[in-house]
XYZ file of C-alpha atoms in Angstrom:
735
model
C 123.170 131.954 79.601
C 123.230 128.074 79.676
C 119.814 126.384 79.836
C 119.984 122.827 80.875
C 117.386 120.588 78.867
C 117.836 117.624 81.375
C 115.539 117.319 84.432
C 115.646 115.076 87.336
C 112.348 113.345 88.123
C 110.617 112.553 91.362
C 111.697 108.855 90.675
C 115.484 109.968 90.688
C 115.870 109.549 86.883
C 116.947 112.151 84.409
C 114.932 112.964 81.179
C 115.360 115.400 78.446
C 113.129 118.391 77.876
C 111.688 118.902 74.484
C 114.409 121.521 73.369
C 111.948 123.109 70.730
C 109.671 123.946 73.843
C 112.673 125.130 75.731
C 113.643 127.638 72.975
C 110.170 129.187 73.260
C 110.926 130.270 76.704
C 113.567 132.695 75.477
C 110.813 135.489 75.457
C 110.503 134.882 79.242
C 114.184 134.899 79.977
C 114.620 138.160 78.063
C 111.625 139.552 80.008
C 113.381 138.714 83.393
C 116.607 140.686 82.190
C 114.118 143.691 81.686
C 112.694 143.048 85.120
C 116.232 142.894 86.779
C 117.631 146.125 85.111
C 114.560 148.089 86.397
C 113.293 146.698 89.779
C 116.505 145.135 91.418
C 116.805 146.964 94.774
C 120.524 146.894 94.848
C 120.977 148.245 91.394
C 118.482 150.920 91.845
C 120.023 151.862 95.231
C 123.488 152.274 93.521
C 121.920 154.562 90.869
C 120.309 156.589 93.592
C 123.458 157.086 95.542
C 125.179 158.564 92.386
C 122.322 160.560 91.234
C 121.283 158.570 88.179
C 117.885 157.542 87.013
C 116.407 155.338 84.265
C 114.683 156.550 81.159
C 111.673 155.021 79.511
C 113.889 152.434 77.713
C 115.517 151.363 80.875
C 118.804 153.064 80.002
C 120.770 155.529 82.373
C 118.941 158.844 81.433
C 122.131 161.152 82.418
C 124.449 159.052 80.183
C 122.391 159.206 76.990
C 123.923 162.132 75.670
C 127.573 160.535 75.846
C 126.546 157.456 74.091
C 126.999 158.553 70.373
C 130.150 160.772 71.158
C 131.700 157.824 73.048
C 131.281 155.331 70.511
C 131.613 157.409 67.281
C 135.037 158.600 65.993
C 135.561 162.269 66.882
C 137.015 164.937 64.499
C 140.333 164.594 66.012
C 140.227 160.553 65.335
C 139.127 161.475 61.601
C 142.291 163.695 61.247
C 144.474 160.930 62.813
C 142.750 158.548 60.408
C 143.441 160.586 57.326
C 147.050 160.920 58.120
C 147.611 157.295 58.741
C 145.909 156.483 55.430
C 148.184 158.984 53.614
C 151.296 157.348 55.252
C 150.269 153.848 54.348
C 149.436 154.788 50.778
C 152.874 156.571 50.431
C 154.696 153.432 51.840
C 152.909 151.181 49.396
C 153.669 152.917 46.284
C 150.146 154.590 45.905
C 148.257 151.367 46.543
C 144.803 151.465 47.999
C 144.381 149.997 51.543
C 141.816 147.139 51.906
C 138.935 147.172 54.323
C 141.026 145.006 56.766
C 143.874 147.376 56.673
C 141.445 150.381 57.004
C 139.913 148.619 60.074
C 143.488 148.547 61.716
C 144.053 152.185 60.847
C 140.821 152.898 62.363
C 141.887 151.222 65.523
C 145.139 153.228 65.604
C 143.544 156.533 64.969
C 141.124 155.796 67.769
C 143.892 154.632 70.052
C 145.932 158.006 69.569
C 143.218 159.677 71.761
C 141.755 156.556 73.522
C 144.346 153.773 74.267
C 142.994 150.322 73.849
C 142.338 148.272 76.917
C 145.721 146.838 77.991
C 146.412 142.974 78.321
C 147.504 143.438 81.918
C 144.769 145.692 83.285
C 145.285 148.207 85.896
C 141.809 148.957 87.102
C 142.640 152.411 88.476
C 144.439 153.590 85.489
C 141.799 152.370 83.086
C 139.010 154.080 84.944
C 140.764 157.195 84.931
C 141.251 157.003 81.258
C 137.487 156.352 80.693
C 136.823 159.176 83.037
C 138.962 161.511 81.136
C 137.319 160.522 77.981
C 133.836 161.246 79.623
C 135.007 164.572 80.740
C 135.942 165.648 77.384
C 132.471 164.759 76.182
C 130.645 166.336 79.015
C 132.609 167.578 82.079
C 129.369 167.245 84.275
C 129.359 163.496 83.792
C 132.465 162.797 86.054
C 131.444 165.200 88.945
C 130.023 164.103 92.011
C 126.166 164.078 91.722
C 123.654 164.441 94.514
C 121.726 161.453 95.596
C 118.374 161.167 93.885
C 115.562 159.585 95.688
C 113.850 157.092 93.675
C 109.974 156.949 94.438
C 109.114 153.461 94.082
C 105.602 152.136 93.462
C 104.219 150.030 96.098
C 102.897 146.635 94.721
C 99.614 147.108 96.336
C 99.155 150.422 94.615
C 99.606 148.808 91.238
C 96.890 148.954 88.661
C 96.800 145.242 87.773
C 94.099 145.864 84.969
C 96.176 148.272 83.312
C 99.348 146.115 83.488
C 97.257 143.091 82.127
C 96.193 145.191 79.187
C 99.948 146.014 78.742
C 100.890 142.394 78.941
C 98.376 141.568 76.183
C 99.555 144.406 73.912
C 103.116 143.137 74.486
C 102.248 139.596 73.476
C 100.034 140.856 70.471
C 102.877 142.926 68.985
C 105.068 139.961 68.850
C 102.451 137.798 67.259
C 102.218 139.497 63.795
C 103.969 136.517 62.046
C 101.670 134.122 63.569
C 98.498 135.492 62.479
C 97.968 137.259 65.767
C 98.358 134.055 67.957
C 100.423 133.838 70.943
C 101.142 131.556 73.853
C 100.921 131.502 77.771
C 104.671 132.065 77.475
C 104.303 135.197 75.478
C 101.593 136.590 77.831
C 103.730 135.780 81.060
C 106.576 137.559 79.374
C 104.268 140.445 78.686
C 103.186 140.464 82.288
C 106.920 140.516 83.458
C 107.780 143.449 81.056
C 104.527 145.361 82.007
C 105.702 145.066 85.834
C 109.237 146.091 85.063
C 107.889 149.387 83.720
C 105.731 150.053 86.565
C 108.170 151.704 88.966
C 108.238 148.773 91.364
C 111.457 148.359 93.258
C 111.471 144.949 95.168
C 113.367 141.613 95.368
C 112.419 139.227 92.698
C 111.086 136.549 94.931
C 108.410 138.877 96.066
C 107.041 139.736 92.707
C 106.151 136.161 91.497
C 102.572 136.445 92.984
C 102.057 139.848 91.213
C 103.292 138.439 87.784
C 101.023 135.415 88.363
C 98.067 137.879 88.864
C 98.810 140.033 85.911
C 99.325 137.125 83.655
C 96.011 135.328 84.859
C 94.096 138.642 84.126
C 95.962 138.839 80.615
C 94.631 135.457 79.689
C 90.928 136.448 80.718
C 91.363 139.506 78.182
C 92.399 137.103 75.359
C 90.550 134.779 73.172
C 91.001 131.148 73.336
C 91.465 129.739 69.702
C 91.641 126.125 70.422
C 89.652 123.717 72.445
C 90.848 121.261 75.212
C 91.143 121.763 78.969
C 94.862 121.956 79.124
C 96.800 123.951 76.725
C 100.635 123.741 76.997
C 102.451 126.965 77.638
C 104.288 127.059 74.315
C 101.250 126.509 72.118
C 100.071 129.651 70.387
C 96.447 129.286 71.127
C 95.365 132.859 72.278
C 94.562 136.175 70.406
C 94.138 139.692 71.893
C 90.377 140.494 72.163
C 91.100 143.781 70.394
C 92.956 142.130 67.403
C 89.914 139.759 66.994
C 87.461 142.582 67.180
C 89.690 144.531 64.516
C 89.339 141.572 62.165
C 85.592 141.311 62.707
C 85.083 145.127 62.335
C 87.272 145.460 59.367
C 85.264 142.786 57.549
C 82.012 144.481 58.320
C 83.340 147.958 57.116
C 84.654 146.206 53.948
C 81.415 144.839 53.354
C 79.569 148.187 53.920
C 82.082 149.825 51.249
C 81.364 147.132 48.718
C 78.459 148.946 47.218
C 77.048 147.469 44.102
C 78.392 149.155 40.969
C 78.950 147.873 37.372
C 82.560 147.574 35.789
C 83.377 149.096 32.564
C 83.139 146.768 29.647
C 86.081 146.765 27.339
C 84.522 148.766 24.715
C 83.407 151.399 27.207
C 86.746 151.351 28.649
C 88.118 151.913 25.048
C 85.912 154.966 24.661
C 86.708 156.519 27.979
C 90.566 155.787 27.666
C 90.610 156.673 23.925
C 93.658 158.734 24.204
C 95.884 156.045 25.663
C 97.669 153.399 23.328
C 98.460 150.811 26.209
C 94.917 149.460 26.082
C 95.623 147.564 23.055
C 98.344 145.675 24.843
C 96.196 144.539 27.698
C 95.304 140.861 28.190
C 91.661 139.790 29.108
C 92.476 139.865 32.887
C 94.103 143.322 32.851
C 91.188 144.578 30.776
C 88.920 143.259 33.505
C 90.779 144.746 36.132
C 90.908 148.157 34.680
C 87.382 148.210 33.884
C 86.595 147.333 37.420
C 88.820 150.098 38.795
C 87.348 152.433 36.433
C 83.749 151.280 37.151
C 81.288 152.124 39.924
C 81.756 149.253 42.430
C 82.609 150.608 45.848
C 85.291 147.993 46.608
C 87.701 146.437 44.033
C 90.211 143.915 44.728
C 92.953 143.001 42.025
C 95.477 140.325 43.032
C 97.970 138.855 40.655
C 101.507 137.462 40.553
C 104.711 139.489 40.234
C 105.175 140.846 36.478
C 101.571 140.452 35.656
C 101.481 144.004 34.078
C 99.781 145.833 37.017
C 101.337 149.265 35.978
C 100.134 149.194 32.550
C 96.833 148.086 33.729
C 96.642 151.127 36.144
C 97.517 153.503 33.461
C 94.486 152.389 31.460
C 92.230 152.668 34.582
C 93.562 156.139 35.104
C 92.652 157.155 31.684
C 89.431 155.405 32.018
C 88.505 157.266 35.232
C 89.805 160.691 33.748
C 87.435 160.045 30.644
C 84.531 160.130 33.159
C 85.789 163.344 34.819
C 86.741 161.105 37.994
C 90.065 161.264 39.943
C 92.353 158.568 40.751
C 94.568 158.794 43.830
C 97.261 155.972 44.224
C 98.476 155.301 47.751
C 100.968 152.749 48.959
C 102.456 151.521 52.201
C 105.881 153.472 51.650
C 106.500 156.698 50.023
C 109.063 154.832 47.558
C 106.193 152.860 46.201
C 103.978 155.749 45.859
C 106.524 157.786 43.835
C 107.160 154.840 41.385
C 103.270 154.632 41.004
C 103.001 158.394 40.431
C 105.922 158.371 37.929
C 104.598 155.141 35.918
C 100.889 155.577 36.103
C 100.594 159.382 36.000
C 97.987 159.845 38.652
C 98.422 161.753 42.029
C 100.124 159.524 44.391
C 101.007 159.430 48.102
C 101.908 157.239 50.962
C 98.986 155.827 52.664
C 100.033 157.417 55.990
C 100.277 160.772 54.402
C 96.825 160.524 53.029
C 95.486 159.497 56.553
C 97.428 162.222 58.264
C 96.109 164.889 55.738
C 92.622 163.743 56.841
C 93.563 164.259 60.596
C 94.593 160.678 61.656
C 97.585 160.314 63.945
C 99.336 157.530 65.461
C 99.256 157.605 69.088
C 100.227 155.298 72.136
C 97.559 154.410 74.501
C 97.791 154.052 78.245
C 98.606 150.109 77.844
C 101.262 150.967 75.203
C 99.405 150.032 72.058
C 99.977 151.907 68.835
C 96.470 153.017 67.577
C 95.039 155.479 65.197
C 93.237 158.550 66.701
C 91.557 161.379 64.537
C 91.755 165.324 64.988
C 88.638 167.278 64.325
C 88.749 170.559 62.526
C 89.976 173.294 65.047
C 91.624 170.813 67.340
C 95.315 171.052 68.066
C 97.651 168.453 67.275
C 99.034 167.093 70.712
C 102.381 166.523 69.225
C 103.078 169.720 67.383
C 100.435 172.165 68.707
C 99.272 173.237 65.211
C 95.585 173.470 64.927
C 94.161 171.016 62.502
C 91.960 172.723 59.777
C 91.014 169.826 57.501
C 92.563 168.226 54.526
C 94.768 170.437 52.425
C 96.691 168.172 49.982
C 94.147 165.327 49.313
C 90.578 166.563 49.261
C 88.383 163.634 48.237
C 85.211 164.103 46.128
C 82.254 161.409 45.878
C 83.014 159.279 42.776
C 86.922 159.450 43.171
C 88.835 156.029 43.284
C 91.586 155.373 45.874
C 94.027 152.582 44.589
C 96.032 150.872 47.207
C 99.165 149.556 45.441
C 101.188 146.821 47.135
C 97.933 146.412 49.217
C 99.388 143.121 50.554
C 101.783 145.068 52.852
C 99.007 147.218 54.512
C 98.189 146.166 58.049
C 94.595 145.770 59.596
C 94.611 149.047 61.576
C 95.704 151.280 58.668
C 93.220 149.521 56.469
C 90.398 150.026 58.858
C 91.131 153.695 58.903
C 91.108 153.994 55.202
C 87.994 152.212 54.839
C 86.266 154.464 57.212
C 87.656 157.579 55.454
C 86.398 156.074 52.157
C 82.998 155.634 53.721
C 82.891 159.080 54.989
C 83.768 160.891 51.663
C 81.676 158.339 49.332
C 84.833 157.141 47.440
C 85.615 153.826 46.057
C 88.655 151.999 46.970
C 90.607 149.356 44.924
C 93.108 147.079 46.653
C 95.672 145.982 44.279
C 98.355 143.527 45.465
C 99.645 140.133 46.066
C 99.224 138.308 49.549
C 101.980 135.968 48.452
C 104.682 138.517 48.558
C 106.056 140.469 51.623
C 103.619 140.949 54.414
C 103.022 144.103 56.572
C 104.856 144.938 59.646
C 101.844 144.765 61.676
C 98.998 142.423 61.510
C 98.237 140.849 58.065
C 94.697 139.978 56.574
C 93.452 143.294 55.011
C 94.026 142.087 51.405
C 92.434 138.755 51.807
C 89.479 140.412 53.551
C 89.113 142.915 50.779
C 89.101 139.829 48.131
C 86.402 138.229 50.082
C 84.052 141.207 50.259
C 84.842 143.063 47.018
C 82.162 143.981 44.673
C 84.521 143.125 41.816
C 87.499 140.800 42.433
C 89.932 140.074 39.628
C 92.915 137.807 39.499
C 95.590 138.996 36.925
C 96.666 135.509 35.220
C 99.252 136.314 32.785
C 102.958 137.051 33.524
C 104.574 139.550 31.156
C 107.744 140.567 33.076
C 110.071 137.540 32.036
C 111.896 137.065 28.587
C 111.262 133.295 28.862
C 107.467 132.418 28.772
C 107.846 129.102 30.272
C 109.659 130.441 33.211
C 106.651 132.831 33.561
C 104.519 129.996 33.837
C 106.648 128.350 36.398
C 106.558 131.429 38.825
C 102.806 131.055 39.051
C 103.336 127.487 40.492
C 106.185 128.707 42.794
C 103.746 131.209 44.087
C 101.058 128.889 45.135
C 101.995 125.192 44.977
C 98.927 122.933 45.625
C 100.461 120.640 48.207
C 103.967 119.123 49.175
C 104.246 116.894 46.105
C 103.567 119.906 43.721
C 106.115 121.896 45.513
C 108.824 119.205 44.972
C 107.714 118.983 41.315
C 108.161 122.651 40.883
C 111.526 122.540 42.689
C 112.572 119.749 40.258
C 111.680 121.810 37.243
C 113.441 124.839 38.685
C 116.592 122.763 38.907
C 116.303 121.111 35.655
C 116.106 124.437 34.071
C 119.022 126.173 35.799
C 117.232 128.221 38.327
C 118.725 126.322 41.365
C 122.404 126.682 42.412
C 123.714 124.079 44.696
C 126.340 124.794 47.239
C 128.185 122.888 50.061
C 128.046 125.569 52.927
C 126.744 128.943 53.830
C 130.243 130.480 52.947
C 129.899 129.093 49.465
C 126.394 130.438 49.316
C 127.535 133.941 50.063
C 130.359 133.484 47.693
C 127.961 132.464 44.792
C 125.824 135.574 45.557
C 128.904 137.733 45.429
C 130.191 136.236 42.235
C 126.844 136.828 40.743
C 126.861 140.225 41.392
C 130.157 140.842 39.552
C 129.056 138.658 36.740
C 126.074 141.080 36.149
C 128.039 144.133 37.133
C 130.664 143.478 34.253
C 127.810 143.504 31.697
C 126.449 146.969 33.201
C 123.235 145.046 34.347
C 121.379 145.308 37.737
C 121.078 142.092 39.812
C 118.956 141.589 43.091
C 120.473 139.682 45.713
C 118.010 138.598 48.220
C 119.256 137.328 51.731
C 117.241 135.725 54.310
C 118.411 137.879 57.320
C 119.857 141.494 57.676
C 123.135 140.054 59.206
C 123.594 137.839 55.887
C 122.904 141.009 53.752
C 125.508 142.913 55.707
C 127.964 140.170 55.132
C 127.285 140.086 51.322
C 127.409 143.938 51.211
C 130.884 143.854 52.938
C 132.372 141.240 50.669
C 131.227 142.918 47.518
C 132.645 146.204 48.766
C 135.853 144.796 49.773
C 136.252 143.244 46.270
C 135.318 146.313 44.535
C 138.210 147.981 46.763
C 140.525 145.271 45.562
C 139.709 145.683 42.038
C 140.107 149.390 42.120
C 136.524 150.388 41.555
C 136.257 152.124 44.909
C 138.723 154.433 46.834
C 138.681 153.444 50.390
C 140.611 156.744 51.535
C 137.535 158.842 51.440
C 134.485 157.463 53.314
C 131.512 158.278 55.422
C 130.085 156.000 58.277
C 126.644 154.474 57.770
C 124.338 152.479 60.006
C 126.209 150.200 62.367
C 129.328 152.346 61.411
C 129.502 150.682 57.872
C 132.118 152.155 55.680
C 130.322 153.856 52.864
C 132.599 154.762 49.790
C 132.184 156.848 46.651
C 130.530 154.502 43.963
C 128.752 152.356 46.652
C 125.153 151.171 46.037
C 123.302 152.182 49.068
C 119.616 152.325 50.519
C 118.191 155.180 52.587
C 116.086 153.844 55.419
C 114.073 156.777 56.485
C 111.817 159.408 54.575
C 113.372 162.780 54.765
C 111.037 165.444 53.112
C 113.804 167.996 53.494
C 116.174 166.175 51.288
C 113.552 164.284 49.168
C 114.955 160.876 50.121
C 112.658 157.839 50.744
C 112.904 154.676 52.901
C 114.007 151.808 50.834
C 115.137 153.900 47.903
C 118.428 152.826 46.287
C 121.293 155.122 45.451
C 124.891 155.356 43.992
C 127.196 157.445 46.277
C 128.311 160.365 44.000
C 130.476 162.570 46.314
C 131.321 162.380 49.980
C 131.945 165.994 51.612
C 133.030 166.970 55.094
C 129.396 167.391 56.228
C 127.308 165.710 53.510
C 126.959 162.922 50.900
C 125.602 163.306 47.412
C 123.424 160.321 46.140
C 122.147 159.529 42.652
C 119.237 157.334 42.061
C 120.044 153.921 40.818
C 117.216 154.175 38.354
C 117.955 157.892 37.070
C 121.326 159.114 37.485
C 120.164 162.634 36.839
C 117.996 162.411 40.228
C 120.419 163.893 42.911
C 120.030 164.097 46.633
C 122.343 165.429 49.406
C 122.016 163.978 52.762
C 124.066 165.086 55.848
C 126.640 162.721 57.663
C 124.339 162.491 60.576
C 121.427 161.199 58.518
C 123.933 158.601 56.986
C 125.244 157.438 60.279
C 121.454 156.776 61.368
C 119.709 155.858 58.082
C 122.149 154.986 55.199
C 123.344 151.445 54.604
C 124.982 149.443 51.898
C 122.489 147.810 49.594
C 124.159 145.426 47.109
C 122.025 142.845 48.833
C 118.864 143.097 50.835
C 115.966 141.217 52.579
C 112.763 140.765 50.832
C 111.180 143.962 52.171
C 114.058 145.726 50.763
C 113.505 144.424 47.123
C 109.814 144.177 47.131
C 108.539 146.145 44.004
C 112.030 146.275 42.195
C 112.526 144.952 38.690
C 116.062 144.153 37.721
C 117.958 142.171 34.934
C 118.598 139.192 37.189
C 118.053 138.121 40.770
C 119.728 135.685 43.128
C 118.012 134.272 46.328
C 120.100 133.013 49.097
C 119.373 130.193 51.538
C 117.185 130.570 54.675
C 114.500 132.831 53.117
C 110.985 132.153 53.818
C 108.191 131.254 51.110
C 107.376 134.919 50.343
C 111.217 135.645 50.070
C 111.743 132.905 47.723
C 108.909 133.945 45.291
C 109.746 137.576 45.504
C 113.315 136.845 44.854
C 112.749 134.444 41.906
C 110.457 137.050 40.406
C 112.618 140.269 40.279
C 114.878 139.408 37.338
C 113.569 139.774 33.645
C 116.212 137.535 32.232
C 117.572 135.316 34.899
C 116.543 134.245 38.344
C 118.404 131.712 40.643
C 117.783 130.129 44.138
C 120.897 129.269 45.964
C 120.649 126.356 48.470
C 122.819 124.352 50.638
C 122.752 120.706 49.597
C 124.937 117.795 48.822
C 122.925 116.301 46.190
C 120.185 117.469 43.562
C 117.503 115.514 45.576
C 118.494 117.461 48.801
C 118.348 120.627 46.832
C 114.944 119.777 45.456
C 113.708 118.894 48.976
C 115.173 122.100 50.383
C 113.437 124.436 47.747
C 110.194 122.464 47.994
C 110.033 122.926 51.789
C 110.728 126.629 51.451
C 107.779 126.979 49.173
C 105.397 125.338 51.925
C 107.080 127.170 54.788
C 105.254 129.851 56.682
C 101.735 129.482 55.428
C 100.177 133.033 56.163
C 97.214 133.068 58.600
C 95.100 135.775 57.090
C 91.711 135.213 58.709
C 90.318 134.140 62.244
C 89.492 130.875 60.827
C 93.110 130.354 59.612
C 94.312 131.237 63.233
C 91.935 128.733 64.819
C 92.999 125.877 62.413
C 96.665 126.677 63.134
C 96.212 126.862 66.802
C 94.303 123.465 66.805
C 96.862 121.745 64.542
C 99.640 123.031 67.040
C 97.825 121.705 70.050
C 97.431 118.299 68.216
C 101.292 118.197 67.458
C 101.858 118.987 71.160
C 99.303 116.116 72.258
C 101.218 113.706 69.807
C 104.521 114.709 71.373
C 103.080 114.114 74.859
C 101.737 110.765 73.944
C 104.939 109.610 72.497
C 106.921 110.801 75.686
C 104.479 108.818 77.824
C 104.928 105.782 75.911
C 108.671 105.818 76.008
C 110.615 104.800 79.231
C 112.984 107.233 80.760
C 116.641 106.350 80.426
C 119.303 107.456 82.861
C 121.954 109.250 80.933
C 125.475 108.143 81.202
C 126.820 111.754 81.240
C 126.050 114.286 83.904
C 123.242 116.415 83.881
C 125.386 119.471 83.008
C 125.967 118.094 79.651
C 123.463 118.398 76.617
C 122.461 121.922 77.625
C 121.019 124.458 75.389
C 123.034 127.669 74.922
C 120.832 130.746 74.465
């Protein structure tokens, strides 16, 4: 699509539209695509004639089963491929084919049973070829189907209130990275998407009034965060009423949880935890945190930078609670983090969601499409499984127990609210332990910040223990929270001066630098964390490292499995599992080395413990296994390695997390022509993406965005329009 950013005014002169504002229309444009795919009369009539229907995702339901077989390589293709690899190897004196050669072999193997589309297309023969392939997958697909009468929903029968609720839910779901704020553009896109799922079939020009009405009602169900009579459509100045209520309710429940209670003094903690030697190694802030967790305060908050010795502190707190005959349960947002905590602290541990599920909480989707927690009562059947719920079985809570939430900065508001309700019900204390400056939750953030505000005892860990260089340890504290822009630039300058910044000329050079860093540390048998700004960049780095390992003879490309996105997975690759699987014992975000690849399964060995072996199916691998030489910030959060390299285009959390993974060396790569440019880039990254954790933060951010828009309008009004020399079709914005 080509979006022109020049408009013809009433006076006959051309003017540029603000391209930054135009880009924010993309959500509306995408929504219009959804609307066309579900409501266009001609398209729906064609489906109806041929006996097809659409599923909930807008895909053709009857073809869903053919998608994977059609796109994947079949067993026959795999046999073709193995034969071609053997021939190539014999012709090249036993050499190993590169990834590029293997890709060419894949195409040939596929073409043996599915010819490539010819350069000079004969539509009829090509249609016959495709139909033949579909018939192999499912003979019913190519048979004539009886027409299906679609029952369209009349526009006058629509529940506009429900559709407006769905519009707000849609906008709210896309607002998690802006503190829950969204714009009129976002609400209109939500209205369009809600209407597209309503069952209406009608020409587009007849739906505008309905969309307007849904959008207007959605505005009335949203809270306005900024003043002023006229708010431009792109300014994120609204918040879902339910999100604001959730923030207010969570604050009240945290306040109720924060019952008075004294922390243990160091001497008391020493007596209670007399059996553990770690207590002698704790600094003052760690002692205070352990004493607070082992104390009687209803709500404890422990924040601190990466490498502050949180695990050692928790071991002492656990021993202190055990000495009082009280129990500690460590929970974390992911099962991987919970397993690490259980292994290193010694306490019982679980994912936070597993704890809530054991006490009857279930995620469900309400009528407007919102994901919310609901709770089963004893004797009530689970609506998904049909199993009658009979109360908690794994995590029975007793008054006086302490639930420690590790990586609490990644807990979303809804989950935090459910946990606090559970704690109040059973009379147990909660300790939120985390760092809001690191990776944020997938949902709405702010739970950790609210816990700090209302806690009976709030402790900030102030000493970094992870790094071999104490001066660098002190510098990471300033990277974590620069005072202002000048301070950020000063910190960036010190990072550069001490060798923690690598300047490159292009994105390609940045990628090469990260690949080189991997092999530098790999040659020393050390682990290095490579932190990329996007999944696509991580994939590119992963592919480059894998290719070089093949070229160096470290990996054998002749035996492979297919991972997510049909990545080639080879024996010896570093991979990451992306979904918990209780049957095989693998966890989301856990890292592994591929040990063996069999006909139906793959053996994985833990990166941290080579004796920990898991076996997953090829089906699991195709959907949930990916290369993991490099990853984004969420993939590396919680890891400690020998070294770390952070690529360009990360945000402030990504930069900080990346620069605090390595014990011995941490480097940020930036694209800059001069050292001064490099300092500017790193400094700007530190200040980028200030997290809006509270309602007050959101209101201030909305007001600041509105003021920026007002200044831009003032500048436009004071600048005369100039007729461009070029035609209006030039200067467009490609989306």
